[in-house]
mmCIF file of C-alpha atoms in Angstrom:
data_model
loop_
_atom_site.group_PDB
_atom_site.id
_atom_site.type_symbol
_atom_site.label_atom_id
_atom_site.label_comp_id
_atom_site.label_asym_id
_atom_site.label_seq_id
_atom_site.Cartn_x
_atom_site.Cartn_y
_atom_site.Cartn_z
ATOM 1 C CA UNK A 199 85.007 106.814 154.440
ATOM 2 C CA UNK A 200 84.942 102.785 153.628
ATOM 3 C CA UNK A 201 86.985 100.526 155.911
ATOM 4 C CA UNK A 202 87.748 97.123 156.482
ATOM 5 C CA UNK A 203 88.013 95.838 159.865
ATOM 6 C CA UNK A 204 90.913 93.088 160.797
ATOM 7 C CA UNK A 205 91.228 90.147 163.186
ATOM 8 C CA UNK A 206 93.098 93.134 165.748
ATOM 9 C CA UNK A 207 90.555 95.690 165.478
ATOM 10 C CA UNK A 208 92.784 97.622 163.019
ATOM 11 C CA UNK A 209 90.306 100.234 160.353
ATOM 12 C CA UNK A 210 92.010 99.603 156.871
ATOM 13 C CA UNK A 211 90.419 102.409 154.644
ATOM 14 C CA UNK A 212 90.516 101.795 151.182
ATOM 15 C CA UNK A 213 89.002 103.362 147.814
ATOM 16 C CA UNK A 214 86.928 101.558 145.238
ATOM 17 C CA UNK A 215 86.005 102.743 141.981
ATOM 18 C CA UNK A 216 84.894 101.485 138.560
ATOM 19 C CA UNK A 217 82.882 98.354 137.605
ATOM 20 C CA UNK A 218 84.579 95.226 136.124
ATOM 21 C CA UNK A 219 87.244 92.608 136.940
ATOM 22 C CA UNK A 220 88.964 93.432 140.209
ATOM 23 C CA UNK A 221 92.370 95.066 140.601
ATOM 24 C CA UNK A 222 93.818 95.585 143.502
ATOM 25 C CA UNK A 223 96.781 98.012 144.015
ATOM 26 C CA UNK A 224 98.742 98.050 147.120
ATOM 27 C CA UNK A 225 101.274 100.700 148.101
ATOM 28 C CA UNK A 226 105.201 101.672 148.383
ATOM 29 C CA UNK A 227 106.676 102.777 151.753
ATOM 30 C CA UNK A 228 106.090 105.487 153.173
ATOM 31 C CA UNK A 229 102.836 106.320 151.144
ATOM 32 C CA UNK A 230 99.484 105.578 151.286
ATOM 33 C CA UNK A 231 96.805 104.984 148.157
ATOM 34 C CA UNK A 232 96.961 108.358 147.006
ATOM 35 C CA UNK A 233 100.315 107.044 145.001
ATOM 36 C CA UNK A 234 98.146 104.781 142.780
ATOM 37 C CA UNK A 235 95.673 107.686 141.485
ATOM 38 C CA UNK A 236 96.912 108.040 137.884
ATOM 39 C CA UNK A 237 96.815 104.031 137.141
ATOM 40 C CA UNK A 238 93.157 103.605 139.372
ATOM 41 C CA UNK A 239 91.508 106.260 137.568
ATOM 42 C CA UNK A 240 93.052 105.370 134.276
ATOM 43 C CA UNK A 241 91.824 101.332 135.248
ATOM 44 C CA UNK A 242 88.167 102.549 136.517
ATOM 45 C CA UNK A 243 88.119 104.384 133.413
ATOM 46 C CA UNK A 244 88.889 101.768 130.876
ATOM 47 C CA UNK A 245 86.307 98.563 132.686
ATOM 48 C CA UNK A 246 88.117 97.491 135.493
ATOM 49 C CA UNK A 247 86.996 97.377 139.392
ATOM 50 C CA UNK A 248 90.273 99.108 140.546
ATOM 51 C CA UNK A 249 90.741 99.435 144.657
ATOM 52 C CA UNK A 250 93.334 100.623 146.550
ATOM 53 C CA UNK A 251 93.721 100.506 150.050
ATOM 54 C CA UNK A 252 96.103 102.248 152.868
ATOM 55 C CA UNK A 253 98.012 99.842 154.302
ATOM 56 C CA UNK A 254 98.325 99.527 158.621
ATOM 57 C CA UNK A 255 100.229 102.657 160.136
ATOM 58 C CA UNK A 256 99.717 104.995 156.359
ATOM 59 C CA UNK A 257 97.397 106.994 154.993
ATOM 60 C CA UNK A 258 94.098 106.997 156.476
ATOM 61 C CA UNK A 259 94.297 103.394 158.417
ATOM 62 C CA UNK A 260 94.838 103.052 161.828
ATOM 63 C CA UNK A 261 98.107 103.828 163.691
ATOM 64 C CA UNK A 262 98.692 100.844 164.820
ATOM 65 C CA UNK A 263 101.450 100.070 167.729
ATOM 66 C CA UNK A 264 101.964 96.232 166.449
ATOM 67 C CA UNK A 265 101.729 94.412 163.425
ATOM 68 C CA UNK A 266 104.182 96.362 161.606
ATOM 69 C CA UNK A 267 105.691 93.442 159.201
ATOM 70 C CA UNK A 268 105.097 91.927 156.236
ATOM 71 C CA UNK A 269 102.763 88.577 157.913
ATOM 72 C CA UNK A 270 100.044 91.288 159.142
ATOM 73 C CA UNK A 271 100.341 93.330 155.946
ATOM 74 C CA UNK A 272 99.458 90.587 153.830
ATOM 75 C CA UNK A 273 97.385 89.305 156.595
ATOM 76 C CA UNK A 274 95.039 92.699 156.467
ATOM 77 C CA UNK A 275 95.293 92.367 152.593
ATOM 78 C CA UNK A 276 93.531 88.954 152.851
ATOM 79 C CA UNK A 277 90.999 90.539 154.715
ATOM 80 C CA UNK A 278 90.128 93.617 152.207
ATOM 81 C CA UNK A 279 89.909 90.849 149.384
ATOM 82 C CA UNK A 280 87.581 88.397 151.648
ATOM 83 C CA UNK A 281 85.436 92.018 152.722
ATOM 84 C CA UNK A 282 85.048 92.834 149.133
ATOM 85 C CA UNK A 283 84.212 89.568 148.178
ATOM 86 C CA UNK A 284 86.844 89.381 145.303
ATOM 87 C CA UNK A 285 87.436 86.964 142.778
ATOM 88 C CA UNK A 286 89.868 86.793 139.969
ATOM 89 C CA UNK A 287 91.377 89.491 141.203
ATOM 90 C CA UNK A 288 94.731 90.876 139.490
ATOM 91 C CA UNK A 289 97.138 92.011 142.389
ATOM 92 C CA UNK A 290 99.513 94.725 141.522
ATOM 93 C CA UNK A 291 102.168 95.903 144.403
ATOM 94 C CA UNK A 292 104.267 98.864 143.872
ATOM 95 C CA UNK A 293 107.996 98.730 145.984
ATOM 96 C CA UNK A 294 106.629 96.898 149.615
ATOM 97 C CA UNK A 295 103.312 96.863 148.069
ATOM 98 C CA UNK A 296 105.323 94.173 145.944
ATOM 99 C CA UNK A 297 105.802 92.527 148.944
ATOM 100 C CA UNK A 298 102.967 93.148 150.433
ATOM 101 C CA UNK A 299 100.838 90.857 147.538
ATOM 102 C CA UNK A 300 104.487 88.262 147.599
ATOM 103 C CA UNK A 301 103.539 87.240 151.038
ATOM 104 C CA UNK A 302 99.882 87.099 150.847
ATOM 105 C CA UNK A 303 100.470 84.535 147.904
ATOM 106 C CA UNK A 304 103.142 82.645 150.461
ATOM 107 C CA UNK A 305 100.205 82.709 153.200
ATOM 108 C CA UNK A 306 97.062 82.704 151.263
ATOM 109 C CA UNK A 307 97.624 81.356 147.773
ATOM 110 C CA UNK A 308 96.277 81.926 144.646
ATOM 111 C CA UNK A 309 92.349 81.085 144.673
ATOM 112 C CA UNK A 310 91.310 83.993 144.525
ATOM 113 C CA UNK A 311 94.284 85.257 142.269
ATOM 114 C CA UNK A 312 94.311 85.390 138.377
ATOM 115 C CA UNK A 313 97.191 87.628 138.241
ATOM 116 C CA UNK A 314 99.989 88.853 139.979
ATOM 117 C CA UNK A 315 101.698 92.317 138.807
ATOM 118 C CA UNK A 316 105.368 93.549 140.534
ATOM 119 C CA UNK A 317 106.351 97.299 139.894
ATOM 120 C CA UNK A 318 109.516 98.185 141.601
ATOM 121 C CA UNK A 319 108.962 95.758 144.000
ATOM 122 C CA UNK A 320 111.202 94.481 147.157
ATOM 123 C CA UNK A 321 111.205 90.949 146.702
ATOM 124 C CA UNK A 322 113.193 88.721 146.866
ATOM 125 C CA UNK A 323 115.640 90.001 149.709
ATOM 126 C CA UNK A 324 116.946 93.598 149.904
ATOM 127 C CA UNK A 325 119.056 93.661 152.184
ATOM 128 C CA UNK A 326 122.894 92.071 151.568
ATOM 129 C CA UNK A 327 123.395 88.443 153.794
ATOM 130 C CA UNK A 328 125.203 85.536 153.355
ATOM 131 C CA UNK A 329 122.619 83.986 151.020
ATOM 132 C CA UNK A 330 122.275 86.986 149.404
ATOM 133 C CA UNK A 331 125.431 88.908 148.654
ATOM 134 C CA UNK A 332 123.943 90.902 145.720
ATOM 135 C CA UNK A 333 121.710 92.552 147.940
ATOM 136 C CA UNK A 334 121.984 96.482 149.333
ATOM 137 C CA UNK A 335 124.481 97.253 152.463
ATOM 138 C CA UNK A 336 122.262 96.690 156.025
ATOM 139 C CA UNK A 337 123.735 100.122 156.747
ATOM 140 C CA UNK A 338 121.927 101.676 154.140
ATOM 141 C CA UNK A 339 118.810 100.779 155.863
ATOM 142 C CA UNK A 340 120.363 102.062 159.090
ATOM 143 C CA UNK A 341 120.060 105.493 157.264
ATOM 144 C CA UNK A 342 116.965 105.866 156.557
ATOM 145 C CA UNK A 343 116.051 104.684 160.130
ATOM 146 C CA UNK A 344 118.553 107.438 161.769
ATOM 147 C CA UNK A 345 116.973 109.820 159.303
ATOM 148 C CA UNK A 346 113.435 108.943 160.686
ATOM 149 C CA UNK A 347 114.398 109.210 164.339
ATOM 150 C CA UNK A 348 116.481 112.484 163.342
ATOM 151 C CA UNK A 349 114.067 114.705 161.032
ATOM 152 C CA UNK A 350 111.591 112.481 159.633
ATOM 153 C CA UNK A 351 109.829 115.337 157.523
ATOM 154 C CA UNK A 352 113.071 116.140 156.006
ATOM 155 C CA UNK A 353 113.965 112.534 155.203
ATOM 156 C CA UNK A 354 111.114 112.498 153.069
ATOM 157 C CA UNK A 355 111.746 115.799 151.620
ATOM 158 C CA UNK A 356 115.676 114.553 150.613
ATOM 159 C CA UNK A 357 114.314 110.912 148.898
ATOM 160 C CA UNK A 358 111.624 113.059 146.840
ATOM 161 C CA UNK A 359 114.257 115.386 145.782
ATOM 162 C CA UNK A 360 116.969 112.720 145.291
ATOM 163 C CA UNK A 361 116.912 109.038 144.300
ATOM 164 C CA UNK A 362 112.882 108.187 144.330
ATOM 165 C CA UNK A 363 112.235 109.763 141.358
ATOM 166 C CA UNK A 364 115.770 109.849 140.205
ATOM 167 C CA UNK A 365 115.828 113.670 140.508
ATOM 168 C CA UNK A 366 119.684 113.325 141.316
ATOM 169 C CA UNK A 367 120.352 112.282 137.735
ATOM 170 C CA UNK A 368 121.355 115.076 134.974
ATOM 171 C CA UNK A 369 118.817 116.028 132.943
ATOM 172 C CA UNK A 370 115.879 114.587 135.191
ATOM 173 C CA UNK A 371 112.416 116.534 135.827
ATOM 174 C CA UNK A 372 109.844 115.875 138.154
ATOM 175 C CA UNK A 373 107.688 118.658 139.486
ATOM 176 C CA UNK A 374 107.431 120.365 142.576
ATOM 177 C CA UNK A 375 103.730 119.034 143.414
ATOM 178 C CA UNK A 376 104.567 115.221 142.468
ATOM 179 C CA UNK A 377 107.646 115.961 145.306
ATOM 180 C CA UNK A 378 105.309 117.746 147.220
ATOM 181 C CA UNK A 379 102.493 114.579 147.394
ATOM 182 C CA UNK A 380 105.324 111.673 148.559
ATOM 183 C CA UNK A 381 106.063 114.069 151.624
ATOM 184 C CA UNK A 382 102.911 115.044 152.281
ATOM 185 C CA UNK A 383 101.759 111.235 152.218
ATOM 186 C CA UNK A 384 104.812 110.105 153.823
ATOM 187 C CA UNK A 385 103.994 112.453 156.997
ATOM 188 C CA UNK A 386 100.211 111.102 156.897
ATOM 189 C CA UNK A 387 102.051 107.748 158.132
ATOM 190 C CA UNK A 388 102.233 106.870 161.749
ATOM 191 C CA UNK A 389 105.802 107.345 163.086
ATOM 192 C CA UNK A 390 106.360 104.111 164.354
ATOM 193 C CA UNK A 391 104.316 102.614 162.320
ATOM 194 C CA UNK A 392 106.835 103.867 158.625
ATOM 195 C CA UNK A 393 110.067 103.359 161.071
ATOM 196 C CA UNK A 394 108.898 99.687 161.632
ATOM 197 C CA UNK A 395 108.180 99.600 158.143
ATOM 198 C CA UNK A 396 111.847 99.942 156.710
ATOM 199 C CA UNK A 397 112.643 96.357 158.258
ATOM 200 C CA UNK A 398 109.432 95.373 156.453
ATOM 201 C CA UNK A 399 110.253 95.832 153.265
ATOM 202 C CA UNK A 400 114.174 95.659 153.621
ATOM 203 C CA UNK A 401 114.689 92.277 155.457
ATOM 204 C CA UNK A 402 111.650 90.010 154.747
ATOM 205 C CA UNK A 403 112.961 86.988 152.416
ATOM 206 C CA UNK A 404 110.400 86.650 150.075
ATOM 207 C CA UNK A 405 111.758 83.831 147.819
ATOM 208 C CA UNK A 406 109.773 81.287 149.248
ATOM 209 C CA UNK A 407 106.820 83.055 148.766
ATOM 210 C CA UNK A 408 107.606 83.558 144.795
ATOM 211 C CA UNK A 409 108.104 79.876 144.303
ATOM 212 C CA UNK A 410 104.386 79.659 145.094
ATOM 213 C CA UNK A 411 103.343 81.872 142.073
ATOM 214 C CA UNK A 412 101.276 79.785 139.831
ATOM 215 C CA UNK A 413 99.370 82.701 137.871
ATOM 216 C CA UNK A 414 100.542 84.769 135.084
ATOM 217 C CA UNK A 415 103.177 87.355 136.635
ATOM 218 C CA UNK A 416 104.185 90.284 134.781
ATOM 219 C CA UNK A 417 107.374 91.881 136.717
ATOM 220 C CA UNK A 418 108.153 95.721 135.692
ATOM 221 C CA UNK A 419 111.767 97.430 136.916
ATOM 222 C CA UNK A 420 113.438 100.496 135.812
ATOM 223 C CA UNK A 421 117.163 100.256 135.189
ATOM 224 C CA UNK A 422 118.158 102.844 137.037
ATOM 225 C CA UNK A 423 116.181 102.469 140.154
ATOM 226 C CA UNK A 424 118.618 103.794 142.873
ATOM 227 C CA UNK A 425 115.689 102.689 145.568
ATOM 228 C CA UNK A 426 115.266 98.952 145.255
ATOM 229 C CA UNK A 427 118.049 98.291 142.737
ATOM 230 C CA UNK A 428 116.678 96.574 139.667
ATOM 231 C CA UNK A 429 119.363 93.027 139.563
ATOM 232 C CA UNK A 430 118.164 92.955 143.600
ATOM 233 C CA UNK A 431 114.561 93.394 142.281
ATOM 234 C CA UNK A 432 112.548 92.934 139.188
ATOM 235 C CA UNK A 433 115.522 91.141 137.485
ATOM 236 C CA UNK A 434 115.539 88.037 140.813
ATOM 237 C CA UNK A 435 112.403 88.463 141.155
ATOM 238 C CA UNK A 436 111.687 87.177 137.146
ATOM 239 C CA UNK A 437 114.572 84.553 137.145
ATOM 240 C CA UNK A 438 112.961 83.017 140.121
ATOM 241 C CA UNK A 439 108.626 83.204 138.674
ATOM 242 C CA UNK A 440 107.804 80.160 136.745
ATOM 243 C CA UNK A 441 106.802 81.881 133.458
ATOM 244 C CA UNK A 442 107.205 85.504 134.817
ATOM 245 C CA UNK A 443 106.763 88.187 131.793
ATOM 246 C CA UNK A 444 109.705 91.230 132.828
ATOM 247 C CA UNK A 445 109.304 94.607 131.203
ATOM 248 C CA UNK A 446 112.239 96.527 131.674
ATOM 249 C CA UNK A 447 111.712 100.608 131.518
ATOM 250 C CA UNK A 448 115.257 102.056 129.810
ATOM 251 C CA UNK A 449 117.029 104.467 132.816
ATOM 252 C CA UNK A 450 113.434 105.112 134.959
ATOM 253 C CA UNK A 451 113.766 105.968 138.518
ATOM 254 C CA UNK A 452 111.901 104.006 141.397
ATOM 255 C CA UNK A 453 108.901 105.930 141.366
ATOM 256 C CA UNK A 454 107.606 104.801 138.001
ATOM 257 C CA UNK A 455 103.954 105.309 139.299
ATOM 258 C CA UNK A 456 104.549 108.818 138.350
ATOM 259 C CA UNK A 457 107.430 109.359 136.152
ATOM 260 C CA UNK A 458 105.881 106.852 133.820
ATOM 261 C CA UNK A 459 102.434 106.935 135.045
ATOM 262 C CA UNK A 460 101.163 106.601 131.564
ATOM 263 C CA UNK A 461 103.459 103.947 129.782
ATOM 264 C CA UNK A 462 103.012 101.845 133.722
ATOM 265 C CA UNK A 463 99.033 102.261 133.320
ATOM 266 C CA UNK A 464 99.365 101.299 129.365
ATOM 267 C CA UNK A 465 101.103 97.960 130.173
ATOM 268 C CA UNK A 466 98.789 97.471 133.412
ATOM 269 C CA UNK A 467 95.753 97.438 130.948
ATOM 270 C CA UNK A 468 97.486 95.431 128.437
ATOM 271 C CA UNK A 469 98.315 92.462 131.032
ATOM 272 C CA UNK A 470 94.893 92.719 132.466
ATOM 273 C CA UNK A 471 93.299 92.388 128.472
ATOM 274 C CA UNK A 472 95.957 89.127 128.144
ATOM 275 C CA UNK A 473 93.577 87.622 130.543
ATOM 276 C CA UNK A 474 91.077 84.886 128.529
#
């Protein structure tokens, strides 16, 4: 299996298929590449260079006991792009993916960027603070994290069978395999390594890392996300993106990847063509 190797001796495996302009696709907690399957294949298939990799602690990548936050994860993304030798590559982050490819901009900037795409992503701030009253209850977050130390398997079962893919909503249908895939990818992540993760994705302030966006953005948030709430998300997240593009998707879940994998890889391509 291909790997990149970072600065800490950490194995970041990753998947690379198709020939064309890069796209790189970076993954929602607590899942690992395997989420992005519909949109790589259906990017691969259509002239684009689409790779996605398994961030630290998920998937196939190493379990690693530090480096757990949002600085390394964008750190290790840096060093899958400068492996691969990429170049105008269009980022796309899905949920902490989203804020996985935020902070790399805030640390790395935008030279070898042409695009930036955010699907149900975290930033700006989830979690509710002073600054940030809008945002989601810490004790929310303290949930998930007792659920992880309590039953982690069952955790996972109860978000694919609840608010993830909206499945607590009347009248919504999401089969048993798609429920099946988030646990069995969320199990394929390191313990420590998902638990450390919540903080990642739930306290990191990303808004000065959007104010350094200086490529075309396209932003795209269902109304109804119950997971990363779309006025905390997509809808800051927009207002704050000189020139941002937001596409709203009408009452979709979170986990737009699949519940709308083929209207989400139908506006992917469509950004990626906008591209002189």
């Amino acid at each position: 299996m291909p790997f990149v190797t970072t600065a800490d001796d950490t194995q970041i495996y990753y998947k690379d298929w198709g020939e064309g302009r890069p796209v790189l696709l970076s993954h929602g907690w607590p899942l690992n590449s395997d989420s992005w399957e519909a949109q790589q294949l259906f990017l691969a298939e259509n002239g684009y260079r689409a790779i996605a990799h398994d961030r630290r602690g998920h998937g196939r990548s190493t379990q690693s006991w530090t480096g757990n936050e949002m600085d390394t994860y964008a750190d290790d993304l840096a060093a899958v792009i400068e492996a691969l030798d990429l170049h105008d590559v269009t980022l796309v982050g899905f949920s902490t993916g989203g804020g996985e490819v935020t902070r790399y901009i805030g640390r790395h900037g935008t030279a070898r960027v042409a695009q930036v795409v955010l699907v149900a992503a975290v930033p700006p701030l989830m979690v509710r603070t002073e600054d940030n009253p809008g945002g989601v209850p810490v004790g929310v977050f303290d949930g998930i994290r007792a659920g992880s130390v309590a039953d982690r398997s069952q955790l996972y079962r109860d978000l694919a069978d609840g608010p993830f893919f909206g499945l607590n909503r009347p009248g919504a249908s999401v089969s048993q395999g798609v429920r099946d895939a988030f646990w069995r990818q969320g199990l394929q992540a390191g313990h420590r390594n998902a638990y450390e993760s919540i903080a990642a994705f739930s306290a990191t302030d990303f808004r000065a890392d959007l104010d350094a966006f200086d490529v075309p953005t396209l932003v795209i948030h269902g109304d109804d996300d119950q997971v990363v709430p779309f006025e905390v998300g997509g809808k800051a997240s927009a207002a704050r993106i000189k020139g941002a593009t937001l596409l709203v998707y009408p009452g979709a879940p979170h986990g737009i990847t699949d519940t709308h994998k083929q209207q989400l890889s139908e506006d992917l391509l469509s950004f990626l063509r906008s591209l002189p």
